[in-house]
Short mmCIF file of C-alpha atoms and ligand atoms in Angstrom, two decimals:
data_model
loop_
_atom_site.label_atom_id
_atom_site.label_comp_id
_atom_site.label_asym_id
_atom_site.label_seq_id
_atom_site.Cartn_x
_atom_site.Cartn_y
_atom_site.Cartn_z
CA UNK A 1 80.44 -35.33 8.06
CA UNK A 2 83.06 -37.94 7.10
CA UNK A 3 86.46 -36.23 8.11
CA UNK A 4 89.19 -37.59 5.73
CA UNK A 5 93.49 -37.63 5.54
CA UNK A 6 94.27 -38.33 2.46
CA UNK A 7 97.85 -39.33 2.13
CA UNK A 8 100.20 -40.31 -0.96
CA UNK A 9 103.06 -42.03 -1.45
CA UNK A 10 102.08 -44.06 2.56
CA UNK A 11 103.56 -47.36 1.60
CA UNK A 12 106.82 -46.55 2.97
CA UNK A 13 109.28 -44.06 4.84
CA UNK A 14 107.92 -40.29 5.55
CA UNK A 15 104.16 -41.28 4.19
CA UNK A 16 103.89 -44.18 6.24
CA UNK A 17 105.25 -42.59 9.23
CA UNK A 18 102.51 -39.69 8.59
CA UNK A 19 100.08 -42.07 8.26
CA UNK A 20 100.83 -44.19 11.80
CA UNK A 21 101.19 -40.38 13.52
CA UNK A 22 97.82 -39.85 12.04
CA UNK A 23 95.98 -42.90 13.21
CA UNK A 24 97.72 -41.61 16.68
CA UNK A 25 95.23 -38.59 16.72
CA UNK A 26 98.54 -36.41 15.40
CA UNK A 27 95.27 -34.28 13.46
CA UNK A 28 92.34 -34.66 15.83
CA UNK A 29 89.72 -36.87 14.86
CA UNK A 30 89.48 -38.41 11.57
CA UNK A 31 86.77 -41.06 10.54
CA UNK A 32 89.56 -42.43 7.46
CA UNK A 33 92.87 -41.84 6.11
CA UNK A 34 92.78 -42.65 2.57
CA UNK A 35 96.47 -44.10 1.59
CA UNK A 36 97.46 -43.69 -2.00
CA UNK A 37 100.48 -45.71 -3.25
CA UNK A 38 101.09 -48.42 -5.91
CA UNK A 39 101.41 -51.14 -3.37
CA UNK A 40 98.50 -50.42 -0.94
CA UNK A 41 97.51 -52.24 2.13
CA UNK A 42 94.75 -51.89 5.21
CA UNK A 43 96.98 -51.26 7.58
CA UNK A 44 93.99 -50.33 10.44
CA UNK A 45 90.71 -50.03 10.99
CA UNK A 46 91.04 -46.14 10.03
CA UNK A 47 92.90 -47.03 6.83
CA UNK A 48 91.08 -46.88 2.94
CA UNK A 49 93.85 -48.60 0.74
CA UNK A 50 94.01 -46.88 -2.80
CA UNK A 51 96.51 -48.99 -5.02
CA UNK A 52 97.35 -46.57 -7.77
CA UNK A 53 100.17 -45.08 -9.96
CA UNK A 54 100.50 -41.46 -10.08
CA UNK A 55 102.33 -40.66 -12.58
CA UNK A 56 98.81 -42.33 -14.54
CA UNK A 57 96.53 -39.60 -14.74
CA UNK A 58 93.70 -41.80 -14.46
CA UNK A 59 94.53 -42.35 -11.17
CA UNK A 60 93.44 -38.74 -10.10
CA UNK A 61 89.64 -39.36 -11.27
CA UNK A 62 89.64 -42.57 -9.19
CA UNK A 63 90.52 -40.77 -6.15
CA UNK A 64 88.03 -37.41 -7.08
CA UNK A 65 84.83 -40.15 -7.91
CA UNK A 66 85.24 -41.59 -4.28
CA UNK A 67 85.74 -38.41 -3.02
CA UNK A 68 82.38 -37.38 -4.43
CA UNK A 69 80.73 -40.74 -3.98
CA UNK A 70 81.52 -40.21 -0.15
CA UNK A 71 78.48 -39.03 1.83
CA UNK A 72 79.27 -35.42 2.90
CA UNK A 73 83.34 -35.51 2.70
CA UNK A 74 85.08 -33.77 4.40
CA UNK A 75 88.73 -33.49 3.30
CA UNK A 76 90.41 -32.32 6.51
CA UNK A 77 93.84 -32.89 5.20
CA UNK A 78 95.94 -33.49 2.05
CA UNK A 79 99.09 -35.04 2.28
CA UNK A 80 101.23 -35.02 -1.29
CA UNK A 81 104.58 -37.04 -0.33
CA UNK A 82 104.89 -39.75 -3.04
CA UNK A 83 108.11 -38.93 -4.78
CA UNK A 84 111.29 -40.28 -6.02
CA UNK A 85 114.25 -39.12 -7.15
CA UNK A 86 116.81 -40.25 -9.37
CA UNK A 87 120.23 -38.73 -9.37
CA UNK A 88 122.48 -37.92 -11.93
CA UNK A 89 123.51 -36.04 -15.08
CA UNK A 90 120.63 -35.59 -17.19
CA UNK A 91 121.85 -36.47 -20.20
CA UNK A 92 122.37 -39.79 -19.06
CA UNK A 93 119.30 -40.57 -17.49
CA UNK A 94 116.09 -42.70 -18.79
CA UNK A 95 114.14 -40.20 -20.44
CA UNK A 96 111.14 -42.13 -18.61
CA UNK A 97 112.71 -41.02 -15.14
CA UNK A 98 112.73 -37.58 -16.05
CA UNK A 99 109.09 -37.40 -17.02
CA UNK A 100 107.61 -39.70 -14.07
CA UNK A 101 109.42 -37.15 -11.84
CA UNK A 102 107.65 -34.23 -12.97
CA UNK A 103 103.97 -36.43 -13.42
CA UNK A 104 104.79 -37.55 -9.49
CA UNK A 105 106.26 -34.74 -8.19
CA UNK A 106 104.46 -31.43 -9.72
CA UNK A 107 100.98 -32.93 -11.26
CA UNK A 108 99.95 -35.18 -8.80
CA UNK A 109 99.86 -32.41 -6.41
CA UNK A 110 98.15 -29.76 -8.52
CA UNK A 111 95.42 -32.46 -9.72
CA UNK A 112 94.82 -33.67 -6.14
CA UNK A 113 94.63 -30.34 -4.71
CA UNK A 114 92.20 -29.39 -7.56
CA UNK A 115 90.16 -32.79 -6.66
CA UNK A 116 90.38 -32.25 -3.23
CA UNK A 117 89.59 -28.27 -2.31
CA UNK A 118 85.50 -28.72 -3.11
CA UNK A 119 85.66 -31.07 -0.14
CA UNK A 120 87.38 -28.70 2.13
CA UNK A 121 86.47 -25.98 4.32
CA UNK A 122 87.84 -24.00 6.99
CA UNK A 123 90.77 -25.28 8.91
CA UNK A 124 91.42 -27.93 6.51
CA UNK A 125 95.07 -28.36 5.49
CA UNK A 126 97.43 -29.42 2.28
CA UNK A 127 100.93 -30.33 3.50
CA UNK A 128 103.06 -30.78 0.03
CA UNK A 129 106.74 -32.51 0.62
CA UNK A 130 109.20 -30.44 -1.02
CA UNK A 131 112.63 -30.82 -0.38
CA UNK A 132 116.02 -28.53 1.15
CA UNK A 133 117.08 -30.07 -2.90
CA UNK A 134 114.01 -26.87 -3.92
CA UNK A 135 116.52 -24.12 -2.12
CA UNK A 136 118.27 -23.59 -5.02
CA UNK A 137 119.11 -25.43 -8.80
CA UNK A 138 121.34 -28.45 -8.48
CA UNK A 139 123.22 -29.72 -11.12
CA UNK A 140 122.72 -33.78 -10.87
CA UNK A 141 119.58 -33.42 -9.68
CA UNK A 142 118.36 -30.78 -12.25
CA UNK A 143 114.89 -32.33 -12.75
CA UNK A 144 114.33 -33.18 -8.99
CA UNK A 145 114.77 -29.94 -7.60
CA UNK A 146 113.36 -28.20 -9.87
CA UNK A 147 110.33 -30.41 -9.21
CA UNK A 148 110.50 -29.38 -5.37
CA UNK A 149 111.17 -25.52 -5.97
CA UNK A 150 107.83 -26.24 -7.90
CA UNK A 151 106.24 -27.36 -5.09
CA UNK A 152 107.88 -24.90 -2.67
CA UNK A 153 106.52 -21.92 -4.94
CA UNK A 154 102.85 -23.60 -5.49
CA UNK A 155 102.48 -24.63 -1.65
CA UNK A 156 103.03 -20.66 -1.06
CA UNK A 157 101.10 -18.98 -3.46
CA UNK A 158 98.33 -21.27 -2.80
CA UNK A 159 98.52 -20.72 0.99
CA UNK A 160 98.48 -16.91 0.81
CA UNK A 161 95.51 -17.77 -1.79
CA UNK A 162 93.09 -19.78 0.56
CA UNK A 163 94.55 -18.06 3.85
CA UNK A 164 91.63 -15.72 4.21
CA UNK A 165 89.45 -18.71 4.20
CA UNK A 166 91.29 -20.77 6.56
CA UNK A 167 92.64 -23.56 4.17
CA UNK A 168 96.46 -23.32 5.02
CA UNK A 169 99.00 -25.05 2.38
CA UNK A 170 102.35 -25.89 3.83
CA UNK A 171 105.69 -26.89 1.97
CA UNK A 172 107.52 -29.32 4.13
CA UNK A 173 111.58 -29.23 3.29
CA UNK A 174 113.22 -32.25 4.88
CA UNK A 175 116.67 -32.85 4.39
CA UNK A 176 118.29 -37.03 3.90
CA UNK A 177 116.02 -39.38 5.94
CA UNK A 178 116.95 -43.04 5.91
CA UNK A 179 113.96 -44.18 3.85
CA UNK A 180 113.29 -46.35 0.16
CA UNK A 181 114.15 -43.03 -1.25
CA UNK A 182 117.77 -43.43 -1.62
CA UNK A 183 117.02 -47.12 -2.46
CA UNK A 184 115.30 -45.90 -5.66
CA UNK A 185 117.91 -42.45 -5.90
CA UNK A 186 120.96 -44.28 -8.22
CA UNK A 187 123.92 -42.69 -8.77
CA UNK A 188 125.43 -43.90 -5.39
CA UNK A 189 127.82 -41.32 -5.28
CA UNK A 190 126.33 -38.42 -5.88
CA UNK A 191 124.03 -39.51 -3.39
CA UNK A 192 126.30 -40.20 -1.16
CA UNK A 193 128.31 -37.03 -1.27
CA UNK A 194 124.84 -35.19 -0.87
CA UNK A 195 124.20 -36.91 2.54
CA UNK A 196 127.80 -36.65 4.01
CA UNK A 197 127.46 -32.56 3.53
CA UNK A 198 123.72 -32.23 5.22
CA UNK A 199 123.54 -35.18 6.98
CA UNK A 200 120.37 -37.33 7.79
CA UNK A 201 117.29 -36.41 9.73
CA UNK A 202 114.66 -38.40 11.93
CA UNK A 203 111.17 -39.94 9.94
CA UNK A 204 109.39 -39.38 12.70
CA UNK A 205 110.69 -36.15 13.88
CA UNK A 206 109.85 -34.69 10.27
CA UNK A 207 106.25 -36.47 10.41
CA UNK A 208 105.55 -34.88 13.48
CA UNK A 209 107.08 -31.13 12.79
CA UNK A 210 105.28 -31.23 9.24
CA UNK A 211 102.15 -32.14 11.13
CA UNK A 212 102.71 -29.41 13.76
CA UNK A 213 103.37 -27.05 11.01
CA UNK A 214 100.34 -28.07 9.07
CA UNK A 215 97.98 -27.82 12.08
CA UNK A 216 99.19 -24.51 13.24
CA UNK A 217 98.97 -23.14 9.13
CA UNK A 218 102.16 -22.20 8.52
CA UNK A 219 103.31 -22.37 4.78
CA UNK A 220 107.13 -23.14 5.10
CA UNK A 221 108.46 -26.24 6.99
CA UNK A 222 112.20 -26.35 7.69
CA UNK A 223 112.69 -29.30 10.61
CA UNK A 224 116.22 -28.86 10.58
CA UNK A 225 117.95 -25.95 12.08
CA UNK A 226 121.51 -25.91 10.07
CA UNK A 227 118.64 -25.90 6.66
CA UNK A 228 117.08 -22.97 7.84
CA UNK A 229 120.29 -21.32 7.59
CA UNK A 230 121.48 -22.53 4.39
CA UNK A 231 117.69 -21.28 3.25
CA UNK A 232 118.47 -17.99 4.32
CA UNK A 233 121.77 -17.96 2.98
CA UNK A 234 120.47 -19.37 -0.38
CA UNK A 235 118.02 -16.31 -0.70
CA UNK A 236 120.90 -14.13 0.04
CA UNK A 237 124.12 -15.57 -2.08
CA UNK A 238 124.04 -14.72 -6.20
CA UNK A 239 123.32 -18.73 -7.71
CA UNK A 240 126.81 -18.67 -9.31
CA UNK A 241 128.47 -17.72 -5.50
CA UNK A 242 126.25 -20.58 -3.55
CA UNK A 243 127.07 -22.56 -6.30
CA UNK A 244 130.80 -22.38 -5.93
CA UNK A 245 130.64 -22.80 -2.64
CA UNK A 246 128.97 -26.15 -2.68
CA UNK A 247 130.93 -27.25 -5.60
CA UNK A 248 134.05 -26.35 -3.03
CA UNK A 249 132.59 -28.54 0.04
CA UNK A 250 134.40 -31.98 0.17
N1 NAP B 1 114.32 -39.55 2.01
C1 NAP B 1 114.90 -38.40 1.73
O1 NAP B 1 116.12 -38.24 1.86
C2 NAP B 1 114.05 -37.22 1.30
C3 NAP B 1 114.52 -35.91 1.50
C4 NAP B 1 113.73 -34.85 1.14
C5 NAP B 1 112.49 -35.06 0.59
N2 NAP B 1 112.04 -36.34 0.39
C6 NAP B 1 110.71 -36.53 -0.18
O2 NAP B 1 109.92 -37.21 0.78
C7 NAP B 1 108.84 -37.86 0.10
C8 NAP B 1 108.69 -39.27 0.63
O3 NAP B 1 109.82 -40.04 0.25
P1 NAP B 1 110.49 -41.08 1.24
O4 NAP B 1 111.77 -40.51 1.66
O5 NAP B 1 109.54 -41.52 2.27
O6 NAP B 1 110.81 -42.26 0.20
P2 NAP B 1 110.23 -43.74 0.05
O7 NAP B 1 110.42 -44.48 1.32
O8 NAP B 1 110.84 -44.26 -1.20
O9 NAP B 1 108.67 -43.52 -0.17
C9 NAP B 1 108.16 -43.02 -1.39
C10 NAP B 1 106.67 -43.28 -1.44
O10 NAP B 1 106.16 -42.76 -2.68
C11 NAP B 1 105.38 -43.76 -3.30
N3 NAP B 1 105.43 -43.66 -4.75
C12 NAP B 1 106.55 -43.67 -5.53
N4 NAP B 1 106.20 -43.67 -6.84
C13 NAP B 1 104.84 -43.64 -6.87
C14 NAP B 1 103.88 -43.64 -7.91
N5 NAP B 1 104.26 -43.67 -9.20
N6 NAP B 1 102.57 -43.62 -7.60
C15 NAP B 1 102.17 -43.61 -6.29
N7 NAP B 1 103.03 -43.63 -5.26
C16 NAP B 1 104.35 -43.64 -5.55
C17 NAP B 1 105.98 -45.09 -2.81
O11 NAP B 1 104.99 -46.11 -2.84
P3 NAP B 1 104.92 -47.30 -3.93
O12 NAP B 1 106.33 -47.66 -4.31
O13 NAP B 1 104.16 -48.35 -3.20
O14 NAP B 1 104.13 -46.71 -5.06
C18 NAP B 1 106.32 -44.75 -1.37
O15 NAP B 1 105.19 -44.96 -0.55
C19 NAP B 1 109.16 -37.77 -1.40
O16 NAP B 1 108.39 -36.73 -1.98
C20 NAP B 1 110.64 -37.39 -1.42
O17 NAP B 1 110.97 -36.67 -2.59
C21 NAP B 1 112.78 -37.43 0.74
#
């Protein structure tokens, strides 16, 4: 049995953090971490460098063929983090934006998941990085959180699916991290507004909760306490309401 992590998006930030937790026994023993990014490097001995571009669906055959080209794989977790998102009104943004974010952020996941669940078997795991951006729609971010309500919604179905045969799914909400994300995000302002109201959390303290969460099977990840309010409260307030209220926030 070769036990594998496959993890996207592990060049940088969250993915790479997962990635070092991961070599640090953070999900028992693995034999190799497959890392999936465009720019792709052996980082250890446990590491099997896949340089590819998601939003090219060619990329998901490369990664099924080795899967089944691998002598008895075992996929013993899934990790689907690559993302970006790009901030702004909608109307103004490159139409090319727009499309890689739903390729990246919705597809990749569903294709990999489809690739990957013939090479799993009981207690292996998918953790999916949403977002707190999926707890409800927000205007100059329309595409972006849609995309993570997507993957919210998926990563929960999917887990109450495979639950009876031990395959847990887990959606993973961080909230601002200091990574390349907000590098790539644009719209400076916007972003900036966004991070003053929920504040930044720790890489490595939403690596290591997501993991926890993962291990243990649970399908919702909130690391941050004052998030799994404004969850709750999002599931309660009328869209409009929760709406005006943020719209009201300095
Ligand atoms: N940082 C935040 O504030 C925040 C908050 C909530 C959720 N998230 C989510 O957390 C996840 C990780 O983001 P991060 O914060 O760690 O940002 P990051 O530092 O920018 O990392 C993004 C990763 O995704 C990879 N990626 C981007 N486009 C790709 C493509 N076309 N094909 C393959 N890989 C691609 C990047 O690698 P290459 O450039 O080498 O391809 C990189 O490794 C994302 O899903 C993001 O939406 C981030």
């Amino acid at each position: 049995m070769t036990n594998i992590a496959i993890v996207t998006g592990a060049s940088s930030g969250l993915g790479r953090e997962i990635v070092r937790q991961l070599e640090g026994g953070a999900f028992g023993r693995l034999d190799q971490i497959w890392t999936v990014s465009r720019r792709a490097e052996k980082t250890s001995r446990l590491v099997r460098p896949f340089a590819l571009d998601l939003t090219d669906a060619d990329s998901f055959d490369v990664l099924g063929d080795a899967l089944s080209r691998t002598p008895d794989a075992r996929v013993a977790l899934l990790v689907n983090n690559a993302g970006f998102g790009t901030f702004g009104d909608f109307a103004d943004m490159p139409a090319r934006d727009n499309a890689d974010m739903v390729r990246l952020l919705m597809l990749a996941p569903v294709e990999l998941t489809y690739r990957a669940l013939p090479h799993m078997a009981a207690g292996s795991r998918v953790l999916n990085v949403a977002s707190v951006a999926a707890f409800m729609p927000q205007p100059g971010l329309a595409t972006y959180s849609a995309a993570k309500r997507f993957v919210l919604d998926f990563s929960r179905a999917l887990d109450a699916e495979l639950g009876d045969v031990d395959i847990h799914v887990t959606a993973l909400c961080p909230k601002f991290m200091r990574t390349g994300f907000l590098d790539h995000a644009g719209a400076g302002d916007v972003a900036a507004r966004m991070s003053r109201l929920t504040g930044f959390e720790d890489v490595a303290r939403v690596a290591e909760r997501g993991l926890a969460a993962a291990r243990a099977g649970r399908s919702l990840c909130i690391p941050s306490p004052d998030m799994r309010v404004l969850y709750a409260a999002t599931k309660l307030l009328p869209y409009p309401l929760a709406l005006a209220v943020e719209r009201a926030l300095p």
